[in-house]
């Protein structure tokens, strides 16, 4: 193929650099670099006779794929096998740090339960097939499909994977791209866009003297935790910043707070407005710039009104306002527990109003700018897409659906009816590393290469004022010859639909190699194409900059409902934890064995219950309780502690998978998402994850023990320590031991 036959505008679009007025020296490009050439010049550790010293490890840069944060990593490779991962110090996202999920990526790579061959449904069973059979069946089912009848659900996606995916959707004429993430900050993004004109503002913890967080677990699962943990360390240096955390159950961030306030789910917005009232009425701060209706709303939340609405002590409310005023500049955040209601938008908007009143906009909340290449920009997931897809599937709108980077059958509450609705889609294709609840319903399963075996480019959803494209490169040869990289699969599918546009690319590596040879010259600093590519691989990233922008406060009106749910009912809090994330890592033994940051529980689920509530129900730690909602019930063991609101029972996410997921996740714990009601935030359509009322009762006792690291009062039958009564010891002088 001669690339000079393609229109320059179309070629730039294919390469991902379109839409920015890029200047190229010419469109006659060199011959594509093949994978074999790539092995020789790029991943040289695969040629041990020339480059590898036995017993000596070499570090290579890549990108972590364990969560949407997009952290840069270095992989230590010795004799052709990757042995250790650490953070890439050059990455602005994680600055050399790597969390336990990133470390456990090696267990996903070497996991014996990985899918090793394509599978096609024959009758009621999935059977092994060849790639030619799988590609042929997909091509047959999509050959004459109407664009409106095709859908693709992915997790958060960016970079050249996003470019190719959009190209495939365009080849079919479909705009049905559903991007799903259970753990997200979608409501914060919507409020920020509406009130500031930027959906992803930069949060400067390092400039703040005080932080008020309404359920934003920025050290655990909210936003970009490793980036925020670095800025948090600066926030805690002299003069030491003050952290106030308001949430229904304690998170990792809450455990580090100077003041932790237990809130009933749904009352966060009322508390924010009450604090705003104190800042205006007692400390003389201005409400200018806010709409008149919002100013009236703030005036209505007097101290007495706020105490009634939230149950928080009046002195505490006043103290929080005083701290924010005195310890300026401050920053106010709102996360999962604040957004997880039918009025979640209003709760988050109330928190943003505090930032406006406190004068934080432009100081501790800045513009992040706009990523320069729109087609590669990150597309962040949410739960609204899950709701929309479920409704469309129930209405039989799709004939073909693809799924990649998601397990919606597990993450969707049963009340959505997604599992039943999938039966309405005649042909389903799942791209996956492992068998899970969604692959079990597929007609074709395509086995993916691991993150340590694949090529890719990624743009982190949260970057601190930079525009880094992070490179993902293989750290070793594939463990199976029958797995394929995501980019390679999509490129092959595209060739079957638009061969003339993509026939010149032997594989995804060749596509990326050409993409970086056509990047606008200002990013190359005068280097040749080969040297530039080698430099990017060595660094693991390239900063292409951002379009500068500034924040401007907009007059957004909102109200706050006076009635915020049934105050006499218990509320289920499906809290996220660093580790299992949304359940995708429950098949990794390292993370099963790693103690929870709060409860120290391992290999199981648990329900967090306040001591006063436990006494009322009549249960003690380790007892089994039944949690029943209008949508179902789960039985789980109790962990009793004071870091949870008395009206809340919190069951962390991640466990409760079907047996097909993994030998390590089989029959472990419960899935708290499964019994949630199908309520949504009225403004954004996001699932209201913290709004399900439940009834909690004592369940039948079992022989199972709640195992906690360093906290168990039983040896679980292991006889690690033998004991002897004191009187027997004295009588036998220690010679007659009794077990």
XYZ file of C-alpha atoms in Angstrom:
739
model
C 0.000 0.000 0.000
C 1.205 3.525 -0.786
C 0.294 5.895 2.024
C 0.588 8.804 -0.409
C -2.713 7.667 -1.967
C -4.583 8.454 1.248
C -5.793 11.995 1.780
C -3.637 13.764 4.354
C -6.643 14.618 6.558
C -7.835 10.987 6.550
C -4.353 9.687 7.262
C -3.940 11.961 10.295
C -7.304 10.768 11.556
C -6.259 7.129 11.222
C -3.037 7.872 13.116
C -4.784 9.742 15.920
C -3.203 13.142 15.291
C -6.110 14.626 13.319
C -7.907 17.839 14.134
C -4.918 19.812 15.430
C -3.500 21.398 12.278
C -0.376 19.251 12.457
C 2.433 19.910 9.987
C 4.141 16.963 8.316
C 7.256 16.903 6.193
C 5.459 14.607 3.749
C 2.955 11.804 3.496
C 5.207 9.321 1.707
C 6.184 7.290 4.743
C 8.848 4.632 5.066
C 7.899 0.990 4.890
C 6.086 -0.152 8.025
C 8.325 -1.672 10.668
C 7.388 -5.320 11.146
C 7.098 -7.096 14.460
C 10.316 -8.979 13.765
C 12.140 -5.710 13.153
C 10.596 -4.422 16.359
C 12.006 -7.332 18.296
C 15.480 -6.557 17.041
C 15.452 -2.809 17.586
C 13.037 -2.230 20.461
C 12.518 -5.185 22.754
C 16.105 -6.294 22.599
C 15.924 -8.430 25.752
C 14.253 -11.099 23.627
C 17.602 -11.691 21.902
C 19.733 -12.988 24.796
C 22.770 -13.883 22.699
C 23.320 -10.182 22.057
C 21.677 -8.231 24.823
C 20.930 -10.343 27.896
C 23.419 -11.100 30.632
C 22.215 -14.195 32.522
C 21.142 -13.308 36.040
C 21.122 -9.552 35.413
C 17.758 -7.790 35.305
C 16.918 -4.958 32.934
C 14.109 -2.428 33.487
C 11.668 -1.465 30.722
C 8.980 1.212 30.776
C 5.289 0.511 30.234
C 1.838 1.447 31.590
C -0.205 -0.208 34.337
C -3.676 -1.442 33.321
C -5.045 -2.496 36.713
C -7.366 0.517 37.043
C -8.223 3.573 34.916
C -5.563 5.832 36.523
C -2.935 5.037 33.859
C 0.175 4.935 36.049
C 3.571 4.638 34.412
C 5.571 1.554 35.385
C 8.997 -0.024 35.044
C 9.183 -3.794 34.649
C 12.254 -5.742 35.715
C 13.002 -8.419 33.136
C 15.556 -11.147 33.627
C 16.275 -13.837 31.061
C 13.116 -13.110 29.135
C 10.661 -13.080 32.067
C 9.189 -10.098 33.878
C 9.741 -10.493 37.615
C 8.928 -7.179 39.309
C 7.003 -3.981 38.654
C 7.601 -0.529 40.121
C 6.384 2.967 39.333
C 7.972 5.124 36.636
C 9.456 8.235 38.307
C 9.021 10.186 35.051
C 5.241 9.766 35.075
C 3.310 12.771 36.373
C 0.490 10.425 37.361
C 2.263 8.323 39.992
C 5.819 9.735 40.161
C 7.515 6.411 40.808
C 4.893 4.962 43.142
C 2.872 1.820 42.516
C -0.072 0.523 44.543
C -0.789 -3.065 45.534
C -3.057 -3.550 42.513
C -0.217 -2.564 40.214
C 2.173 -4.916 41.971
C -0.368 -7.729 41.616
C -0.509 -7.266 37.842
C 2.153 -9.958 37.605
C -0.286 -12.446 39.111
C -2.812 -11.579 36.427
C -0.081 -12.124 33.831
C 1.064 -15.514 35.170
C -2.413 -16.599 36.345
C -3.172 -20.238 35.436
C -6.839 -19.369 34.823
C -6.196 -17.056 31.873
C -8.138 -17.869 28.716
C -5.656 -19.322 26.245
C -7.791 -19.932 23.136
C -10.736 -18.296 21.348
C -14.112 -19.817 22.141
C -17.318 -20.069 20.106
C -20.715 -21.100 21.404
C -21.935 -24.450 20.152
C -25.400 -25.007 21.540
C -25.264 -24.344 25.275
C -21.474 -24.594 25.583
C -18.435 -22.500 24.691
C -15.857 -24.611 22.859
C -12.307 -23.910 21.704
C -11.968 -22.468 18.211
C -9.334 -20.973 15.931
C -8.868 -17.248 15.428
C -9.892 -17.658 11.799
C -13.207 -19.194 12.901
C -13.801 -16.443 15.455
C -12.955 -13.613 13.035
C -15.032 -15.242 10.312
C -18.104 -15.539 12.522
C -17.794 -11.927 13.678
C -17.401 -10.726 10.091
C -20.483 -12.716 9.083
C -22.646 -11.334 11.902
C -21.568 -7.710 11.325
C -21.416 -7.724 7.513
C -24.775 -6.095 6.839
C -25.715 -4.844 10.279
C -27.369 -1.465 10.705
C -25.332 0.937 12.836
C -28.203 1.405 15.277
C -28.245 -2.359 15.912
C -24.601 -2.535 17.028
C -23.210 -1.580 20.460
C -19.808 -1.724 22.117
C -19.361 -1.463 25.885
C -15.856 -0.757 27.160
C -14.186 0.418 30.305
C -12.420 3.776 30.310
C -10.367 4.031 27.135
C -7.866 6.405 25.511
C -4.922 6.590 23.155
C -4.677 4.715 19.880
C -6.947 1.949 21.193
C -9.693 4.574 21.320
C -8.789 5.788 17.816
C -9.176 2.284 16.356
C -12.333 1.542 18.323
C -13.991 4.715 17.049
C -12.863 3.846 13.534
C -14.564 0.465 13.845
C -17.774 2.049 15.114
C -17.673 4.493 12.203
C -17.172 1.638 9.739
C -20.467 0.180 10.942
C -22.157 3.558 11.246
C -22.793 3.164 14.967
C -22.584 5.751 17.712
C -23.447 3.234 20.426
C -20.307 3.322 22.559
C -21.105 2.689 26.231
C -18.226 3.417 28.630
C -18.757 1.837 32.028
C -16.909 2.166 35.338
C -18.547 1.372 38.672
C -15.958 3.438 40.553
C -16.003 6.891 39.017
C -16.266 10.625 39.673
C -18.834 11.286 36.944
C -21.055 13.567 39.035
C -18.069 15.633 40.190
C -17.075 15.944 36.514
C -20.576 17.063 35.513
C -20.815 19.636 38.315
C -17.322 20.933 37.498
C -18.257 21.306 33.853
C -21.509 23.088 34.671
C -20.097 25.412 37.337
C -16.494 25.947 36.185
C -16.454 25.059 32.496
C -13.932 22.229 33.047
C -15.012 18.651 33.762
C -11.595 17.685 35.095
C -10.102 20.585 37.072
C -6.706 20.295 38.704
C -6.917 19.830 42.472
C -3.959 21.359 44.311
C -3.723 19.522 47.606
C -0.125 20.690 47.763
C -1.289 24.336 47.933
C -4.107 23.811 50.429
C -3.960 24.471 54.159
C -7.178 22.555 54.833
C -9.206 19.934 52.980
C -12.873 19.112 53.479
C -13.844 15.915 51.706
C -17.382 14.598 51.386
C -16.683 10.944 50.693
C -13.841 11.535 48.207
C -11.410 8.734 49.075
C -8.522 10.375 47.238
C -5.946 8.174 48.994
C -7.839 5.024 48.040
C -10.120 4.891 45.013
C -11.215 8.421 44.020
C -9.643 10.258 41.107
C -5.933 9.498 40.797
C -4.946 8.122 44.239
C -1.187 7.810 43.704
C -0.960 11.330 42.320
C -3.018 12.685 45.199
C -0.995 10.736 47.772
C 2.141 12.535 46.554
C 0.463 15.930 46.907
C -1.046 14.835 50.228
C 2.477 14.272 51.578
C 3.284 17.909 50.735
C -0.021 18.997 52.266
C 1.024 17.364 55.547
C 4.440 19.050 55.730
C 4.979 22.253 57.690
C 2.735 24.101 58.061
C 0.746 20.912 58.462
C -2.590 20.928 56.620
C -5.833 19.820 58.286
C -7.973 17.090 56.725
C -11.688 16.760 57.526
C -13.505 13.737 56.091
C -17.306 13.392 56.004
C -18.634 9.970 54.961
C -20.993 7.156 56.061
C -18.209 4.633 56.665
C -14.503 5.149 57.118
C -12.280 4.947 54.050
C -8.492 4.985 53.831
C -8.639 8.774 53.499
C -10.985 8.980 56.470
C -8.565 6.923 58.550
C -5.915 9.606 57.918
C -8.180 12.546 58.757
C -7.747 14.946 61.684
C -11.520 15.012 62.039
C -13.793 12.236 60.807
C -17.547 12.902 60.683
C -19.999 10.032 60.230
C -22.778 11.154 57.895
C -26.063 9.570 57.045
C -26.035 8.922 53.269
C -27.788 11.726 51.440
C -27.188 14.420 54.040
C -23.834 15.576 52.639
C -25.353 18.386 50.592
C -27.321 19.727 53.541
C -24.160 19.744 55.663
C -22.236 21.596 52.931
C -24.976 24.232 52.740
C -25.012 24.556 56.528
C -21.252 25.159 56.554
C -21.704 27.703 53.765
C -24.331 29.474 55.882
C -21.870 29.716 58.771
C -19.102 31.060 56.518
C -21.422 33.791 55.270
C -23.346 34.677 58.451
C -20.568 34.256 61.048
C -17.367 34.868 59.091
C -18.550 37.455 56.579
C -17.639 35.655 53.364
C -19.367 36.708 50.156
C -21.837 34.766 48.012
C -21.311 37.005 44.969
C -21.235 35.079 41.735
C -23.819 32.583 42.945
C -27.390 32.691 41.581
C -29.988 34.327 43.807
C -31.828 31.035 44.288
C -28.655 29.365 45.578
C -27.988 32.278 47.934
C -31.517 31.896 49.310
C -30.961 28.162 49.701
C -27.798 28.793 51.733
C -29.597 31.293 53.984
C -32.296 28.689 54.693
C -29.765 26.251 56.133
C -29.364 27.839 59.537
C -27.433 25.989 62.197
C -30.606 24.498 63.696
C -31.930 23.496 60.268
C -28.627 21.828 59.392
C -28.491 19.903 62.669
C -32.033 18.643 62.040
C -31.238 17.631 58.448
C -27.902 15.939 59.145
C -27.733 14.918 62.801
C -24.270 16.486 63.044
C -23.605 18.414 66.256
C -23.961 22.219 65.994
C -20.552 22.906 67.526
C -18.919 20.573 65.037
C -20.531 22.341 62.094
C -19.364 25.689 63.416
C -15.843 24.359 64.036
C -15.544 23.043 60.470
C -16.543 26.440 59.081
C -14.025 28.177 61.345
C -11.230 25.807 60.277
C -11.915 26.390 56.586
C -11.901 30.158 57.116
C -8.731 30.249 59.180
C -6.785 27.615 57.239
C -6.941 29.213 53.812
C -6.562 28.388 50.981
C -8.646 25.266 51.315
C -10.196 22.760 48.930
C -13.571 20.983 49.167
C -14.122 17.643 47.401
C -17.110 15.340 46.907
C -16.868 11.666 45.992
C -18.719 8.369 45.826
C -20.861 8.556 48.951
C -21.875 12.162 48.213
C -22.844 11.507 44.598
C -24.567 8.181 45.244
C -28.138 9.464 45.670
C -31.119 10.563 43.632
C -30.064 14.104 44.562
C -26.336 13.322 44.192
C -25.777 16.201 41.761
C -27.126 18.666 44.328
C -24.858 17.225 47.049
C -21.769 17.632 44.877
C -22.896 21.076 43.692
C -23.259 22.186 47.316
C -19.652 21.114 47.949
C -18.519 23.091 44.897
C -20.412 26.137 46.190
C -18.157 26.007 49.256
C -15.141 26.279 46.966
C -16.664 29.354 45.361
C -17.461 31.047 48.698
C -14.015 30.205 50.108
C -12.272 31.683 47.065
C -10.618 28.383 46.109
C -11.308 28.648 42.377
C -8.050 29.568 40.669
C -6.040 28.833 43.823
C -6.478 25.202 44.848
C -8.817 24.319 41.979
C -7.234 25.171 38.636
C -7.811 24.350 34.996
C -6.086 21.208 33.751
C -6.203 22.428 30.186
C -7.443 20.432 27.208
C -5.550 17.472 25.770
C -4.169 18.424 22.365
C -5.399 15.418 20.359
C -9.126 14.920 20.834
C -9.331 11.473 19.235
C -6.819 10.106 21.760
C -8.213 11.930 24.792
C -9.430 9.773 27.679
C -13.071 8.718 27.687
C -13.948 8.017 31.323
C -16.580 5.494 32.309
C -19.659 5.897 34.473
C -22.703 3.923 35.610
C -25.202 5.911 33.547
C -23.945 3.978 30.520
C -24.733 0.703 32.296
C -28.286 1.881 32.960
C -28.738 3.079 29.369
C -27.362 -0.135 27.904
C -29.592 -2.262 30.146
C -32.659 -0.337 29.058
C -31.710 -0.579 25.370
C -31.042 -4.315 25.646
C -34.390 -4.817 27.382
C -36.044 -2.981 24.446
C -34.292 -5.330 21.967
C -32.477 -2.469 20.238
C -29.259 -4.399 19.506
C -28.497 -7.433 17.352
C -24.745 -7.457 18.069
C -22.833 -6.262 21.143
C -19.109 -6.264 21.948
C -17.743 -6.072 25.510
C -14.141 -5.245 26.452
C -12.607 -4.215 29.760
C -15.917 -4.672 31.594
C -17.890 -7.368 33.410
C -21.388 -5.819 33.459
C -23.207 -9.005 34.455
C -21.318 -8.831 37.768
C -21.340 -5.064 38.332
C -24.970 -4.450 37.383
C -27.493 -4.614 40.244
C -30.024 -7.384 39.679
C -32.744 -4.729 39.742
C -31.503 -3.503 36.328
C -32.320 -6.876 34.794
C -29.192 -6.796 32.627
C -28.525 -10.528 32.728
C -32.025 -11.254 31.485
C -31.858 -8.458 28.895
C -28.642 -9.830 27.360
C -30.680 -12.772 26.143
C -32.370 -10.276 23.774
C -29.074 -9.683 21.945
C -28.581 -12.483 19.400
C -24.786 -12.185 19.074
C -22.384 -11.171 21.842
C -18.579 -10.949 21.659
C -16.443 -10.579 24.792
C -12.747 -9.590 24.820
C -11.330 -10.919 28.090
C -8.316 -12.286 29.953
C -10.443 -14.536 32.167
C -13.731 -16.363 32.170
C -16.238 -14.366 34.193
C -19.950 -13.718 34.573
C -20.121 -11.921 31.205
C -18.054 -14.367 29.132
C -20.464 -17.082 30.325
C -23.180 -15.393 28.233
C -21.031 -14.730 25.159
C -21.268 -16.284 21.715
C -17.605 -15.564 21.003
C -14.832 -15.077 23.568
C -11.564 -13.530 22.374
C -8.572 -14.149 24.717
C -6.530 -11.024 25.338
C -2.805 -10.716 25.840
C -1.894 -9.522 29.317
C -0.779 -5.975 30.011
C 2.799 -7.301 30.164
C 2.486 -8.775 26.634
C 0.707 -6.002 24.751
C 1.346 -2.744 22.917
C -0.675 0.404 23.466
C -0.802 4.110 24.216
C -2.736 5.661 27.063
C -3.722 9.111 28.236
C -4.448 9.238 31.949
C -7.856 10.765 32.794
C -6.301 12.967 35.479
C -3.047 14.747 34.743
C -1.619 17.723 36.561
C -1.560 20.267 33.776
C 0.429 18.125 31.349
C -0.494 16.110 28.269
C 1.390 12.856 28.637
C 0.872 9.925 26.302
C 2.052 6.865 28.195
C 3.468 3.917 26.246
C 2.563 0.314 26.918
C 5.084 -2.155 25.518
C 5.489 -5.916 25.968
C 7.796 -6.833 28.820
C 8.139 -10.416 27.610
C 6.957 -12.860 24.940
C 3.315 -14.029 25.250
C 2.843 -17.021 27.526
C 0.331 -18.396 25.040
C 0.563 -18.240 21.261
C -3.234 -18.062 21.071
C -3.817 -14.744 22.859
C -3.936 -11.433 20.997
C -3.523 -7.790 21.941
C -6.626 -5.594 21.946
C -5.176 -3.340 19.259
C -4.286 -6.287 17.057
C -7.828 -7.678 17.297
C -9.529 -4.375 16.466
C -7.067 -3.749 13.611
C -7.869 -7.172 12.144
C -11.605 -6.514 12.425
C -11.113 -3.137 10.718
C -9.202 -4.741 7.851
C -12.200 -6.979 7.192
C -14.366 -3.880 6.817
C -11.975 -1.252 5.377
C -9.018 -3.164 4.016
C -7.774 -0.361 1.759
C -7.243 1.993 4.709
C -5.448 -0.461 6.996
C -3.783 -3.091 4.761
C -0.396 -1.392 5.117
C -0.207 -2.227 8.835
C 1.024 -5.762 9.452
C -0.048 -5.573 13.090
C -0.751 -3.119 15.884
C 2.949 -2.578 16.546
C 3.375 -1.487 12.932
C 0.388 0.826 13.296
C 1.864 2.474 16.416
C 5.295 2.710 14.837
C 3.821 4.603 11.907
C 1.677 6.737 14.188
C 4.757 7.976 16.037
C 6.636 8.605 12.820
C 3.825 10.964 11.779
C 3.548 12.853 15.058
C 3.904 16.634 14.539
C 7.576 17.566 14.279
C 7.571 19.914 17.276
C 7.368 16.876 19.583
C 10.490 15.208 18.156
C 13.081 17.833 19.089
C 14.916 17.208 15.837
C 15.351 13.465 16.372
C 14.966 10.978 13.546
C 11.920 8.720 13.533
C 13.915 5.741 14.816
C 15.653 7.718 17.548
C 12.423 9.396 18.596
C 10.663 6.020 18.894
C 13.554 4.588 20.908
C 13.520 7.631 23.219
C 9.767 7.336 23.805
C 10.076 3.621 24.647
C 12.955 4.287 27.034
C 11.097 7.091 28.832
C 7.757 5.310 28.733
C 5.923 8.498 27.785
C 5.898 11.725 25.820
C 4.392 15.045 26.878
C 2.531 16.588 23.933
C 1.219 19.460 26.033
C -2.281 20.793 26.624
C -4.291 23.717 25.366
C -4.273 26.277 28.162
C -7.607 27.278 29.656
C -8.941 29.072 32.702
C -11.852 28.451 35.035
C -14.847 30.754 35.185
C -17.582 30.378 37.784
C -20.987 29.977 36.172
C -24.338 30.639 37.791
C -25.806 27.135 38.096
C -29.063 26.817 39.999
C -29.998 23.784 42.076
C -32.158 22.898 45.045
C -31.864 20.482 47.960
C -34.686 18.104 48.892
C -35.860 18.437 52.470
C -36.829 14.778 52.675
C -33.738 12.670 52.067
C -34.989 9.088 52.308
C -36.434 6.998 55.080
C -34.572 8.144 58.190
C -35.713 5.091 60.157
C -34.285 2.542 57.700
C -30.755 1.178 57.436
C -28.818 2.151 54.309
C -26.438 -0.163 52.449
C -23.056 1.367 51.589
C -21.253 -0.628 48.840
C -17.884 0.935 49.579
C -14.910 0.620 47.243
C -11.505 -0.460 48.480
C -8.037 -0.304 46.998
C -7.385 -3.928 46.073
C -10.323 -5.708 44.468
C -11.470 -2.369 42.966
C -14.894 -3.139 41.475
C -14.335 -6.898 41.704
C -12.030 -7.267 38.713
C -9.077 -8.368 40.888
C -10.774 -10.897 43.171
C -9.001 -13.669 41.247
C -5.544 -12.540 42.379
C -4.329 -14.351 45.540
C -1.955 -11.541 46.543
C -4.918 -9.199 46.828
C -7.087 -11.792 48.580
C -4.277 -12.293 51.093
C -3.596 -8.557 51.533
C -5.464 -7.344 54.646
C -8.145 -4.727 54.089
C -6.863 -1.271 54.996
C -9.564 -0.801 57.649
C -10.900 -4.147 58.905
C -7.782 -6.293 58.180
C -10.111 -9.032 56.868
C -8.664 -11.443 54.277
C -10.193 -13.891 51.769
C -13.792 -12.924 52.541
C -16.556 -10.322 52.618
C -17.736 -8.583 55.755
C -20.366 -6.087 56.857
C -19.266 -3.058 58.878
C -21.695 -2.293 61.684
C -21.659 0.303 64.463
C -21.507 -1.160 68.008
C -24.826 0.447 68.998
C -26.529 -1.009 65.935
C -24.980 -4.426 66.507
C -26.283 -4.403 70.074
C -29.756 -3.455 68.863
C -29.774 -6.310 66.339
C -28.226 -8.725 68.822
C -25.053 -9.705 66.987
C -21.375 -9.806 67.865
C -18.312 -9.743 65.645
C -18.159 -12.718 63.300
C -21.902 -13.432 63.490
C -23.831 -13.817 60.258
C -26.450 -11.229 59.305
C -29.000 -11.155 56.504
C -29.153 -7.899 54.547
C -32.404 -7.680 52.601
C -33.448 -5.001 50.122
C -36.376 -4.782 47.753
C -34.075 -6.295 45.111
C -32.612 -9.280 46.951
C -30.655 -10.398 49.971
C -27.147 -11.431 51.001
C -25.759 -13.168 54.084
C -22.436 -11.922 55.400
C -20.350 -11.913 58.580
C -20.209 -8.824 60.788
C -17.219 -6.641 61.623
C -18.080 -4.255 64.461
C -16.384 -0.888 64.837
C -17.166 2.765 65.386
C -16.057 3.997 61.968
C -19.505 3.701 60.441
C -22.736 5.664 60.896
C -25.267 3.856 63.143
C -27.848 3.902 60.315
C -25.426 2.360 57.798
C -24.248 -1.160 57.062
C -21.228 -1.122 54.735
C -20.245 -4.109 52.602
C -17.079 -3.486 50.522
C -17.064 -4.353 46.826
C -15.215 -7.146 45.086
C -16.247 -10.600 46.257
C -19.224 -12.837 45.455
C -18.197 -13.998 41.976
C -19.607 -16.992 40.142
C -17.498 -20.133 40.159
C -16.380 -19.565 36.561
C -14.304 -16.477 37.341
C -11.370 -18.144 39.071
C -10.368 -20.868 41.472
C -9.198 -18.117 43.825
C -12.452 -16.115 43.830
C -14.786 -19.106 43.879
C -17.359 -19.195 46.698
C -15.851 -16.202 48.470
C -18.062 -13.605 50.078
C -20.943 -11.672 48.553
C -21.539 -9.075 45.866
C -23.069 -6.028 47.555
C -23.865 -4.461 44.163
C -26.292 -7.258 43.379
C -29.022 -6.166 45.829
C -28.963 -2.426 45.118
C -32.132 -0.700 43.948
C -32.144 0.698 40.402
C -32.312 4.308 41.584
C -30.414 6.992 39.666
C -29.275 10.557 40.197
C -31.986 12.719 38.655
C -29.537 15.087 36.948
C -26.891 12.746 35.516
C -28.521 9.317 35.386
C -25.723 7.833 37.499
C -26.670 4.873 39.657
C -27.519 6.052 43.175
C -25.246 3.495 44.841
C -25.728 4.789 48.391
C -29.520 5.046 48.420
C -30.738 1.473 48.978
C -32.711 0.924 52.183
C -32.222 -2.502 53.743
C -33.423 -4.580 56.643
C -30.676 -6.199 58.715
C -31.423 -9.255 60.861
C -29.387 -11.920 62.579
C -28.936 -14.990 60.393
C -28.300 -18.624 61.244
C -24.875 -19.282 62.698
C -22.269 -20.961 60.496
C -18.932 -22.611 61.152
C -17.139 -20.005 59.039
C -14.808 -17.651 60.887
C -14.181 -14.016 60.010
C -10.421 -14.134 59.496
C -8.553 -10.912 60.202
C -4.838 -10.300 59.878
C -3.409 -9.835 63.379
C -6.881 -9.635 64.874
C -8.276 -13.164 65.022
C -8.967 -14.693 68.425
C -8.944 -18.230 67.019
C -6.344 -20.377 65.289
C -8.987 -21.655 62.870
C -8.034 -25.233 63.740
C -4.398 -24.797 62.733
C -2.861 -25.416 66.221
C -0.111 -22.882 65.688
C 0.269 -22.418 69.443
C -0.212 -24.932 72.252
C -1.268 -23.907 75.754
C -1.090 -25.390 79.247
C -3.096 -24.323 82.303
C -1.006 -22.697 85.054
C -1.842 -25.321 87.693
C -0.814 -28.166 85.383
C 2.428 -26.359 84.557
C 3.251 -25.946 88.255
C 2.359 -29.568 89.002
C 4.472 -30.981 86.171
C 7.153 -28.298 86.034
C 6.255 -27.751 82.399
C 6.819 -31.343 81.330
C 3.202 -32.349 80.697
C 1.942 -30.064 77.962
C -1.741 -29.880 77.263
C -2.907 -28.759 73.810
